[in-house]
mmCIF file of C-alpha atoms in Angstrom:
data_model
loop_
_atom_site.group_PDB
_atom_site.id
_atom_site.type_symbol
_atom_site.label_atom_id
_atom_site.label_comp_id
_atom_site.label_asym_id
_atom_site.label_seq_id
_atom_site.Cartn_x
_atom_site.Cartn_y
_atom_site.Cartn_z
ATOM 1 C CA MET A 1 -7.158 -14.006 -6.102
ATOM 2 C CA ASP A 2 -4.233 -16.324 -5.088
ATOM 3 C CA GLN A 3 -1.473 -15.013 -3.201
ATOM 4 C CA THR A 4 1.161 -14.564 -5.782
ATOM 5 C CA ALA A 5 -1.038 -12.508 -7.944
ATOM 6 C CA ALA A 6 -1.995 -10.580 -4.782
ATOM 7 C CA HIS A 7 1.879 -9.895 -4.159
ATOM 8 C CA LYS A 8 2.459 -8.795 -7.720
ATOM 9 C CA LEU A 9 -0.447 -6.230 -7.351
ATOM 10 C CA VAL A 10 1.086 -4.919 -4.285
ATOM 11 C CA PHE A 11 4.545 -4.954 -5.536
ATOM 12 C CA ALA A 12 3.537 -2.986 -8.581
ATOM 13 C CA MET A 13 1.832 -0.479 -6.316
ATOM 14 C CA LEU A 14 5.208 -0.086 -4.125
ATOM 15 C CA ASP A 15 6.990 0.171 -7.319
ATOM 16 C CA ALA A 16 6.045 4.038 -7.775
ATOM 17 C CA ASP A 17 8.709 4.756 -10.671
ATOM 18 C CA GLY A 18 7.850 1.346 -12.416
ATOM 19 C CA ASP A 19 11.266 0.322 -12.772
ATOM 20 C CA GLY A 20 10.781 -3.337 -11.544
ATOM 21 C CA VAL A 21 12.134 -2.550 -7.934
ATOM 22 C CA VAL A 22 11.125 -0.721 -4.972
ATOM 23 C CA SER A 23 13.794 1.583 -3.630
ATOM 24 C CA ARG A 24 14.215 2.833 -0.220
ATOM 25 C CA GLU A 25 12.890 6.365 -1.236
ATOM 26 C CA GLU A 26 9.866 4.868 -3.044
ATOM 27 C CA TYR A 27 8.729 2.721 0.080
ATOM 28 C CA MET A 28 9.498 5.914 2.471
ATOM 29 C CA ALA A 29 7.587 8.164 0.132
ATOM 30 C CA ARG A 30 4.417 6.512 1.158
ATOM 31 C CA THR A 31 4.577 8.420 4.651
ATOM 32 C CA ARG A 32 5.268 11.851 2.981
ATOM 33 C CA ASN A 33 2.750 11.282 0.213
ATOM 34 C CA VAL A 34 0.026 10.876 2.768
ATOM 35 C CA ALA A 35 1.320 13.738 5.149
ATOM 36 C CA LEU A 36 1.094 15.953 2.066
ATOM 37 C CA ALA A 37 -2.206 14.640 1.130
ATOM 38 C CA MET A 38 -3.530 15.656 4.574
ATOM 39 C CA GLY A 39 -1.651 18.718 4.857
ATOM 40 C CA LEU A 40 0.769 17.622 8.179
ATOM 41 C CA LYS A 41 4.183 18.715 8.798
ATOM 42 C CA ASP A 42 7.117 16.526 8.878
ATOM 43 C CA ASP A 43 7.540 17.054 12.448
ATOM 44 C CA ASP A 44 3.726 15.953 13.443
ATOM 45 C CA ARG A 45 3.846 13.287 15.767
ATOM 46 C CA LEU A 46 1.825 10.872 13.588
ATOM 47 C CA VAL A 47 4.298 11.348 10.680
ATOM 48 C CA VAL A 48 7.129 10.728 12.771
ATOM 49 C CA THR A 49 5.594 7.582 14.046
ATOM 50 C CA ALA A 50 4.553 6.418 10.315
ATOM 51 C CA ARG A 51 8.165 7.490 9.157
ATOM 52 C CA THR A 52 9.905 5.440 12.408
ATOM 53 C CA LEU A 53 7.697 2.418 11.526
ATOM 54 C CA GLY A 54 8.081 2.584 7.834
ATOM 55 C CA GLU A 55 12.112 2.724 8.412
ATOM 56 C CA ARG A 56 11.542 -0.747 10.711
ATOM 57 C CA ALA A 57 9.313 -2.361 7.496
ATOM 58 C CA TRP A 58 12.028 -1.368 4.978
ATOM 59 C CA ALA A 59 14.920 -2.714 7.188
ATOM 60 C CA SER A 60 12.727 -6.111 7.454
ATOM 61 C CA MET A 61 12.010 -6.234 3.551
ATOM 62 C CA ASP A 62 15.173 -5.274 2.114
ATOM 63 C CA ALA A 63 16.835 -8.669 2.750
ATOM 64 C CA ASP A 64 20.324 -8.130 1.174
ATOM 65 C CA ARG A 65 20.690 -4.332 2.357
ATOM 66 C CA ASP A 66 20.888 -2.843 -1.061
ATOM 67 C CA GLY A 67 18.474 -0.175 -0.587
ATOM 68 C CA ARG A 68 16.401 -2.054 -3.616
ATOM 69 C CA MET A 69 13.859 -4.538 -2.847
ATOM 70 C CA THR A 70 13.048 -7.046 -6.130
ATOM 71 C CA PHE A 71 9.968 -9.069 -6.474
ATOM 72 C CA ASP A 72 11.765 -11.910 -5.532
ATOM 73 C CA GLU A 73 12.889 -10.553 -2.020
ATOM 74 C CA TYR A 74 9.066 -9.251 -1.587
ATOM 75 C CA ALA A 75 7.557 -12.463 -2.308
ATOM 76 C CA ALA A 76 9.827 -14.377 0.073
ATOM 77 C CA TRP A 77 9.446 -11.743 2.658
ATOM 78 C CA ALA A 78 5.427 -11.274 2.563
ATOM 79 C CA GLY A 79 2.984 -13.159 4.247
ATOM 80 C CA ALA A 80 0.682 -13.490 7.301
ATOM 81 C CA GLU A 81 3.757 -13.416 10.037
ATOM 82 C CA ALA A 82 5.343 -10.440 8.063
ATOM 83 C CA PHE A 83 1.987 -8.689 7.487
ATOM 84 C CA ASP A 84 1.264 -8.982 11.335
ATOM 85 C CA THR A 85 4.444 -7.860 12.656
ATOM 86 C CA VAL A 86 5.723 -5.484 10.315
ATOM 87 C CA CYS A 87 2.990 -4.198 7.743
ATOM 88 C CA ALA A 88 0.174 -3.893 10.180
ATOM 89 C CA PRO A 89 1.482 -1.175 12.164
ATOM 90 C CA VAL A 90 3.005 0.726 9.240
ATOM 91 C CA LEU A 91 -0.547 0.550 7.431
ATOM 92 C CA GLY A 92 -2.075 1.625 11.011
ATOM 93 C CA ALA A 93 0.179 4.632 11.097
ATOM 94 C CA LEU A 94 -0.674 5.901 7.544
ATOM 95 C CA PHE A 95 -4.454 5.246 8.383
ATOM 96 C CA ASP A 96 -4.009 7.523 11.396
ATOM 97 C CA LEU A 97 -2.423 10.052 8.884
ATOM 98 C CA ALA A 98 -5.372 10.132 6.702
ATOM 99 C CA ASP A 99 -8.005 10.136 9.923
ATOM 100 C CA ALA A 100 -8.098 13.651 9.925
ATOM 101 C CA ASP A 101 -10.721 14.023 12.631
ATOM 102 C CA HIS A 102 -8.838 11.340 14.488
ATOM 103 C CA ASP A 103 -11.879 9.278 15.114
ATOM 104 C CA GLY A 104 -10.585 5.954 14.420
ATOM 105 C CA ALA A 105 -12.229 5.667 11.061
ATOM 106 C CA LEU A 106 -12.029 7.231 7.537
ATOM 107 C CA ASP A 107 -14.786 8.693 5.265
ATOM 108 C CA LEU A 108 -14.826 8.363 1.618
ATOM 109 C CA ARG A 109 -12.675 11.809 1.284
ATOM 110 C CA GLU A 110 -10.038 10.664 3.605
ATOM 111 C CA PHE A 111 -9.952 7.115 2.316
ATOM 112 C CA THR A 112 -9.590 8.383 -1.136
ATOM 113 C CA ALA A 113 -6.553 10.419 -0.042
ATOM 114 C CA LEU A 114 -4.945 7.669 1.518
ATOM 115 C CA ARG A 115 -5.278 5.038 -1.114
ATOM 116 C CA THR A 116 -4.266 7.441 -4.094
ATOM 117 C CA ALA A 117 -1.208 8.636 -1.844
ATOM 118 C CA LEU A 118 -0.316 5.172 -1.728
ATOM 119 C CA ASN A 119 -0.046 4.899 -5.240
ATOM 120 C CA ASN A 120 -3.709 3.093 -5.946
ATOM 121 C CA PRO A 121 -5.788 4.523 -8.828
ATOM 122 C CA ALA A 122 -8.539 6.840 -7.595
ATOM 123 C CA ILE A 123 -11.010 5.714 -9.923
ATOM 124 C CA ASN A 124 -11.556 2.516 -8.041
ATOM 125 C CA ALA A 125 -11.143 4.006 -4.452
ATOM 126 C CA GLU A 126 -15.227 4.536 -4.064
ATOM 127 C CA ALA A 127 -15.717 0.727 -5.087
ATOM 128 C CA ALA A 128 -13.304 -0.304 -2.418
ATOM 129 C CA PHE A 129 -14.526 2.063 0.324
ATOM 130 C CA THR A 130 -17.982 0.657 -0.489
ATOM 131 C CA ALA A 131 -16.759 -2.748 -0.180
ATOM 132 C CA LEU A 132 -15.524 -2.262 3.227
ATOM 133 C CA ASP A 133 -18.301 -0.135 4.480
ATOM 134 C CA THR A 134 -20.339 -2.994 5.281
ATOM 135 C CA ASP A 135 -22.639 -1.609 7.388
ATOM 136 C CA GLY A 136 -23.290 1.702 5.426
ATOM 137 C CA ASP A 137 -22.449 4.090 7.802
ATOM 138 C CA GLY A 138 -20.008 5.943 5.348
ATOM 139 C CA ARG A 139 -16.931 5.101 7.844
ATOM 140 C CA ILE A 140 -14.144 2.736 7.365
ATOM 141 C CA ARG A 141 -12.648 1.397 10.562
ATOM 142 C CA ARG A 142 -8.993 0.960 11.102
ATOM 143 C CA ASP A 143 -9.116 -2.655 12.247
ATOM 144 C CA ASP A 144 -11.394 -3.339 9.182
ATOM 145 C CA TYR A 145 -9.001 -1.657 6.793
ATOM 146 C CA ILE A 146 -6.033 -3.263 7.997
ATOM 147 C CA ALA A 147 -7.594 -6.982 8.279
ATOM 148 C CA SER A 148 -8.678 -6.263 4.683
ATOM 149 C CA ILE A 149 -5.306 -5.494 3.557
ATOM 150 C CA ARG A 150 -4.084 -8.415 5.316
ATOM 151 C CA ALA A 151 -6.483 -10.879 3.536
ATOM 152 C CA HIS A 152 -5.496 -9.508 0.228
ATOM 153 C CA VAL A 153 -1.799 -9.905 0.586
ATOM 154 C CA THR A 154 -1.948 -13.437 2.171
ATOM 155 C CA GLY A 155 -4.349 -14.507 -0.689
ATOM 156 C CA GLU A 156 -7.601 -15.050 1.404
ATOM 157 C CA GLY A 157 -9.657 -12.696 -0.759
ATOM 158 C CA SER A 158 -10.551 -8.945 0.069
ATOM 159 C CA PRO A 159 -13.610 -6.902 -0.906
ATOM 160 C CA MET A 160 -11.290 -4.178 -0.903
ATOM 161 C CA GLY A 161 -8.567 -5.462 -2.855
ATOM 162 C CA THR A 162 -11.178 -6.895 -5.490
ATOM 163 C CA ALA A 163 -12.524 -3.422 -6.044
ATOM 164 C CA LEU A 164 -9.345 -1.748 -6.113
ATOM 165 C CA TYR A 165 -8.077 -3.832 -8.941
ATOM 166 C CA SER A 166 -11.300 -4.557 -10.960
ATOM 167 C CA GLY A 167 -11.963 -3.889 -14.342
ATOM 168 C CA PRO A 168 -9.222 -2.931 -16.650
ATOM 169 C CA LEU A 169 -6.770 -3.133 -13.245
ATOM 170 C CA SER A 170 -7.549 -6.779 -12.831
ATOM 171 C CA ASP A 171 -4.780 -8.039 -14.625
ATOM 172 C CA ILE A 172 -1.946 -5.982 -13.238
ATOM 173 C CA PRO A 173 1.085 -8.049 -12.767
ATOM 174 C CA ALA A 174 4.365 -6.854 -11.164
ATOM 175 C CA CYS A 175 7.668 -6.958 -13.555
ATOM 176 C CA VAL A 176 9.219 -10.179 -12.636
ATOM 177 C CA ASN A 177 12.077 -11.681 -14.505
ATOM 178 C CA GLY A 178 11.981 -9.189 -17.477
ATOM 179 C CA GLN A 179 8.377 -10.005 -18.402
ATOM 180 C CA ARG A 180 6.253 -7.025 -19.751
ATOM 181 C CA ALA A 181 3.832 -5.521 -17.159
ATOM 182 C CA VAL A 182 1.809 -2.650 -16.347
ATOM 183 C CA ARG A 183 1.994 -0.682 -13.109
ATOM 184 C CA VAL A 184 -0.989 0.411 -10.644
ATOM 185 C CA SER A 185 -1.403 4.161 -10.793
ATOM 186 C CA GLY A 186 -4.232 6.718 -12.221
ATOM 187 C CA HIS A 187 -3.086 5.039 -15.448
ATOM 188 C CA LEU A 188 -1.852 2.318 -17.099
ATOM 189 C CA ARG A 189 1.910 2.160 -18.626
ATOM 190 C CA SER A 190 4.784 -0.038 -19.406
ATOM 191 C CA LEU A 191 6.352 -0.968 -16.197
ATOM 192 C CA CYS A 192 9.527 -3.008 -17.602
ATOM 193 C CA ALA A 193 11.134 -3.038 -20.822
ATOM 194 C CA ASP A 194 10.640 -6.127 -23.410
ATOM 195 C CA SER A 195 13.146 -8.588 -23.094
#
């Protein structure tokens, strides 16, 4: 998958309400959603850390500071450097929220809770988990998880990305310039109005 296609898929996942833009509230809900899925309270040290890193990421992504990120803003921002300096810490913090036993790895239940809380379809979570669990021990390590997302976002190819967006979800584009699209969720629906 090329980088533009990967960006469209990630943007569609971030655009939880499917209106064609990612609001600050949508982006920040990621921490809340993972915390809720894992039964963590707002004042938990790990939740506070994830929320703080999420705020920093949002400030970096929202180029015009209007509280909304368009696909063009996201595409201009996203890449290897942004991933390494901004996204990886946030994704690591979200991973830590899902790591219920704090062993530095996720089992299938934890992985599925994390990915669905981040607006990925649950139907493909097991296939994505299997793609990442290359040694077959039933655990996904933090570094492997982050490296796989980096590979997806930078267009290098990611077994997890391929699995998450396979089947009927493989052609999910983000809403760009008024084009008709669907969003990544537990089901498919229109993302933007016909123009």
